[in-house]
Tab-separated table of C-alpha atoms in Angstrom:
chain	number	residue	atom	x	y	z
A	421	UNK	CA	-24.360	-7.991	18.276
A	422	UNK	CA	-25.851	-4.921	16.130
A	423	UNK	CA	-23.782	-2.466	15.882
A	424	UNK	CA	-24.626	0.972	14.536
A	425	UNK	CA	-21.507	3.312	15.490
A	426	UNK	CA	-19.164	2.524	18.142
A	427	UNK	CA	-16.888	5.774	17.314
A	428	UNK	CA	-17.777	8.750	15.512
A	429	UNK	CA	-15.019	11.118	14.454
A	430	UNK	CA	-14.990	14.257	12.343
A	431	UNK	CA	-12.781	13.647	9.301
A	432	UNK	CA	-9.405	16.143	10.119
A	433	UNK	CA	-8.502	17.789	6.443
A	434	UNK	CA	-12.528	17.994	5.498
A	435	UNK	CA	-14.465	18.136	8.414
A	436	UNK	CA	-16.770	15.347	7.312
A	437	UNK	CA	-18.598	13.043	9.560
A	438	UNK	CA	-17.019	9.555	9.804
A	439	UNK	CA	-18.958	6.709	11.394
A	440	UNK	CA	-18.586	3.407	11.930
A	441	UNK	CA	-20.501	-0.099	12.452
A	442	UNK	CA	-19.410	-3.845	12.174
A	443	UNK	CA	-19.230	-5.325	8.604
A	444	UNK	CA	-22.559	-6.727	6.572
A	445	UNK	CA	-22.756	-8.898	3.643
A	446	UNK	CA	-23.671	-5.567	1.596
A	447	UNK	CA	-20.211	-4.828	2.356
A	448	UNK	CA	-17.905	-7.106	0.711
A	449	UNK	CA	-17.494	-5.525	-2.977
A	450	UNK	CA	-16.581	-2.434	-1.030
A	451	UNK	CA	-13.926	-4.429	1.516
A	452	UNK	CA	-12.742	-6.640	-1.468
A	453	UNK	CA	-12.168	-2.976	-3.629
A	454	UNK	CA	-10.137	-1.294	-0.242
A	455	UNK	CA	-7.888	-4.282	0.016
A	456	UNK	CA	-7.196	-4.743	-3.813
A	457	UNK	CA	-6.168	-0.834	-3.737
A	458	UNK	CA	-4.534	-0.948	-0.278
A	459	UNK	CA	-2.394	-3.835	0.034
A	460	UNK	CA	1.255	-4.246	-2.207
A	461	UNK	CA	4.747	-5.227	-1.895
A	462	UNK	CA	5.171	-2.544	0.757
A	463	UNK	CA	2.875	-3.549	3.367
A	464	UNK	CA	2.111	-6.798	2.781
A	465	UNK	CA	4.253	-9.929	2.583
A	466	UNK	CA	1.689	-11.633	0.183
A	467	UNK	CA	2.938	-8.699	-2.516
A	468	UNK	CA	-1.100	-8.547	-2.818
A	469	UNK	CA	-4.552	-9.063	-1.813
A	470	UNK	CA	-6.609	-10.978	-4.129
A	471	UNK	CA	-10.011	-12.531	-3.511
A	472	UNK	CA	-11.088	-14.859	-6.254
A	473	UNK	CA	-14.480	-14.537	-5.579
A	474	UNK	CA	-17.184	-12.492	-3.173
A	475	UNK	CA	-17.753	-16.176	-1.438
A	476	UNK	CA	-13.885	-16.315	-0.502
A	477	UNK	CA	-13.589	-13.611	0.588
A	478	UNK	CA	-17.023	-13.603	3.087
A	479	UNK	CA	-15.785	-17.173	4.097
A	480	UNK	CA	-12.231	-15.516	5.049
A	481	UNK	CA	-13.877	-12.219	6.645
A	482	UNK	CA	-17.611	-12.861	7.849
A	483	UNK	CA	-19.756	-10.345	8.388
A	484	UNK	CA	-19.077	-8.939	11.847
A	485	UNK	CA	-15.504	-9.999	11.610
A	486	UNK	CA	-14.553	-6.343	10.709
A	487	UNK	CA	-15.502	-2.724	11.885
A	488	UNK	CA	-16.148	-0.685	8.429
A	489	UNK	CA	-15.903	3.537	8.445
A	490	UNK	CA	-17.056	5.767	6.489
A	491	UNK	CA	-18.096	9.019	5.303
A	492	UNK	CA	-21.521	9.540	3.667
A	493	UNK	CA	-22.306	6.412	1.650
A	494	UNK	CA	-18.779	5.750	1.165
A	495	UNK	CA	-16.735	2.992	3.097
A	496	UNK	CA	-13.452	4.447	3.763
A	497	UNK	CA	-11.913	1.616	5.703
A	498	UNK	CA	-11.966	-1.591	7.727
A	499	UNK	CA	-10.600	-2.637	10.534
A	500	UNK	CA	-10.572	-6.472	11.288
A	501	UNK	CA	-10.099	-8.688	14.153
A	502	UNK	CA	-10.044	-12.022	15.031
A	503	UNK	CA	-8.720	-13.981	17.991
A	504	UNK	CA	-5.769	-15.511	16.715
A	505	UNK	CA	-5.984	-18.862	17.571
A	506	UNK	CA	-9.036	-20.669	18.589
A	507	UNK	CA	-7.981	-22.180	21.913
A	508	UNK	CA	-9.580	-20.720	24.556
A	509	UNK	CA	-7.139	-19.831	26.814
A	510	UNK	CA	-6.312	-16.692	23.539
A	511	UNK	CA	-9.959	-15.995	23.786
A	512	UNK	CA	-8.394	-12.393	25.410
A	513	UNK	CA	-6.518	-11.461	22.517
A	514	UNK	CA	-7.923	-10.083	19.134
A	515	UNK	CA	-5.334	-9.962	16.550
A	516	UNK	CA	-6.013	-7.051	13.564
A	517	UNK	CA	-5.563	-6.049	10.921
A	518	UNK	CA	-6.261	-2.044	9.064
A	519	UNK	CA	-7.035	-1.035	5.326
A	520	UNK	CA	-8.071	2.206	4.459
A	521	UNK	CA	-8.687	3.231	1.019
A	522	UNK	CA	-6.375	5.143	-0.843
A	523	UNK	CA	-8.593	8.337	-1.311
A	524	UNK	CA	-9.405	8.952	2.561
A	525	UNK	CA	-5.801	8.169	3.646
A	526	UNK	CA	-4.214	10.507	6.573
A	527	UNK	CA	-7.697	12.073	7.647
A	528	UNK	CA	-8.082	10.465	10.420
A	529	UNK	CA	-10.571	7.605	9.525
A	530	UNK	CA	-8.046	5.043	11.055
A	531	UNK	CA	-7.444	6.947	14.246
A	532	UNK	CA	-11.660	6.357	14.555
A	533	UNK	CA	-11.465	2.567	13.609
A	534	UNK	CA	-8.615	1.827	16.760
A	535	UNK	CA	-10.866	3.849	18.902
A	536	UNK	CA	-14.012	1.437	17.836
A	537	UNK	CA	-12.376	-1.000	18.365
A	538	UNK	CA	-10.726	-0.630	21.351
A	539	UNK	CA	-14.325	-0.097	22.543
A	540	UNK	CA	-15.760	-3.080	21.189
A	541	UNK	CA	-13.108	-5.476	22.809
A	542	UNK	CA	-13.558	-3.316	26.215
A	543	UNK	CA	-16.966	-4.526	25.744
A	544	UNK	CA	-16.206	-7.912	25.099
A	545	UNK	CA	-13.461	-8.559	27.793
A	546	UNK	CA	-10.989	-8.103	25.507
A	547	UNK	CA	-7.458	-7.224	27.126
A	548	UNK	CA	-5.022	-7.459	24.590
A	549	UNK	CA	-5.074	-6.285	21.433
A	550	UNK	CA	-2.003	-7.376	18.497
A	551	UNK	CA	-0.707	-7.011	15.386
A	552	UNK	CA	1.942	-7.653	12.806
A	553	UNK	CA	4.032	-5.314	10.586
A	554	UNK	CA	6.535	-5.260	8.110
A	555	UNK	CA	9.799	-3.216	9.157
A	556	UNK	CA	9.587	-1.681	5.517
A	557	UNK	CA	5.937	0.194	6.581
A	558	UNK	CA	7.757	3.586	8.703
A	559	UNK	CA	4.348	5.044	8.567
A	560	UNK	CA	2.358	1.687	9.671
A	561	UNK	CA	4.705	2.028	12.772
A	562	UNK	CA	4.423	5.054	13.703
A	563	UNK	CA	0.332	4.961	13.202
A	564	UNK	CA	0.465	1.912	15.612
A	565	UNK	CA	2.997	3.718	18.119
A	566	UNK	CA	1.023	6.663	18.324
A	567	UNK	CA	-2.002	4.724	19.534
A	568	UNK	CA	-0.922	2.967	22.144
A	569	UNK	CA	1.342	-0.517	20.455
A	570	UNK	CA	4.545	-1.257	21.445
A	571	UNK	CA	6.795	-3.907	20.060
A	572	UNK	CA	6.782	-6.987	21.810
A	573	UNK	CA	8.855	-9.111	19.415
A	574	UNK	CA	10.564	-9.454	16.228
A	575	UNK	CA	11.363	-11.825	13.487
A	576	UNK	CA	14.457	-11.481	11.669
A	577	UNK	CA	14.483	-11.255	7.958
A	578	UNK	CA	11.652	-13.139	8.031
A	579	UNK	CA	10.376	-11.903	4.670
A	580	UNK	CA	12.453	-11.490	1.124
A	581	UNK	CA	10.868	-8.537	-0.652
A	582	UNK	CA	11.791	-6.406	-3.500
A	583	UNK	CA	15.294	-8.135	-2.985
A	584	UNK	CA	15.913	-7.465	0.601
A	585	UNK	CA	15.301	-9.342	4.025
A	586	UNK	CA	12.427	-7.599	5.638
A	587	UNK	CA	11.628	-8.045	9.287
A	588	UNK	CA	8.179	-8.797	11.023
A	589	UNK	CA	7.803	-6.460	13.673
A	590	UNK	CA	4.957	-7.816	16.240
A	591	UNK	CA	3.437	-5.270	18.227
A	592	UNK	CA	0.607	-5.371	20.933
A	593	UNK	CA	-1.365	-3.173	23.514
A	594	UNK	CA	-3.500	-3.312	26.624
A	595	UNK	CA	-7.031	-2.746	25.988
């Protein structure tokens, strides 16, 4: 499916053009620099993202598996999604995952990545749409509330970080 821009948004704080398209090969130094800068102790129970190599990381995130955004010829952010298990009676539920990078945080760029994809999985019969987060991540949550997720469940200290129990919050919404 070629993609050029499902969403375009105008950048809040700057007023800069942000568009978006699904994920290319040319892509992964980019994606693999986002999630090394984006992903820590705080927001991710792995304490970080680390792809040994371009080939593990395109074998964990093909090209397409992702919506990228940016501004100019920056990439800004991803947005991936994936069913999340591959029996076909879950073939109407795309699990995701969000990174922006650190430099283009809070200007809207991940407001325009939902809203692509929410029109991609319209597109593709998509109904549900879910998503984990840790407890610790106040803003994460209130990102997610504010477009559209609710919590539909909750693990229980599921996670020991920084010396404390953490729970997984799971959180969905209808496409």
């Amino acid at each position: 499916m070629a993609l050029t821009s499902y969403v375009e948004g105008m950048d809040i704080m700057n007023q800069h053009h942000i568009w978006t398209r699904l994920s290319e090969m040319r892509d992964a130094a980019a994606l693999i620099e986002i999630d090394h800068l984006t992903w820590d102790q705080d927001n991710t129970p792995a304490e970080k993202i680390e792809w040994d190599s371009r080939e593990q990381f395109l074998q964990s995130c093909p090209p397409g598996s992702q919506i990228v955004a940016g501004i100019g010829e920056d990439i800004c952010g991803y947005i991936g999604f994936k069913p999340p298990t591959p029996l076909p009676s879950n073939r109407h539920v795309l699990e995701l995952n969000i990174a922006i990078h650190p430099a283009y945080q809070r200007q809207g760029i991940g407001r325009v990545l939902m809203e692509a994809l929410l029109q991609l999985a319209a597109e593709q019969g998509v109904r549900k749409l879910s998503l984990r987060v840790l407890a610790s991540n106040p803003g994460a949550i209130a990102f997610y509330q504010s477009c559209g997720f609710v919590e539909q469940g909750r693990l229980v200290d599921e996670f020991w970080i920084n010396g404390a129990y953490v729970d997984d919050i799971l959180m969905w919404r209808k496409v």
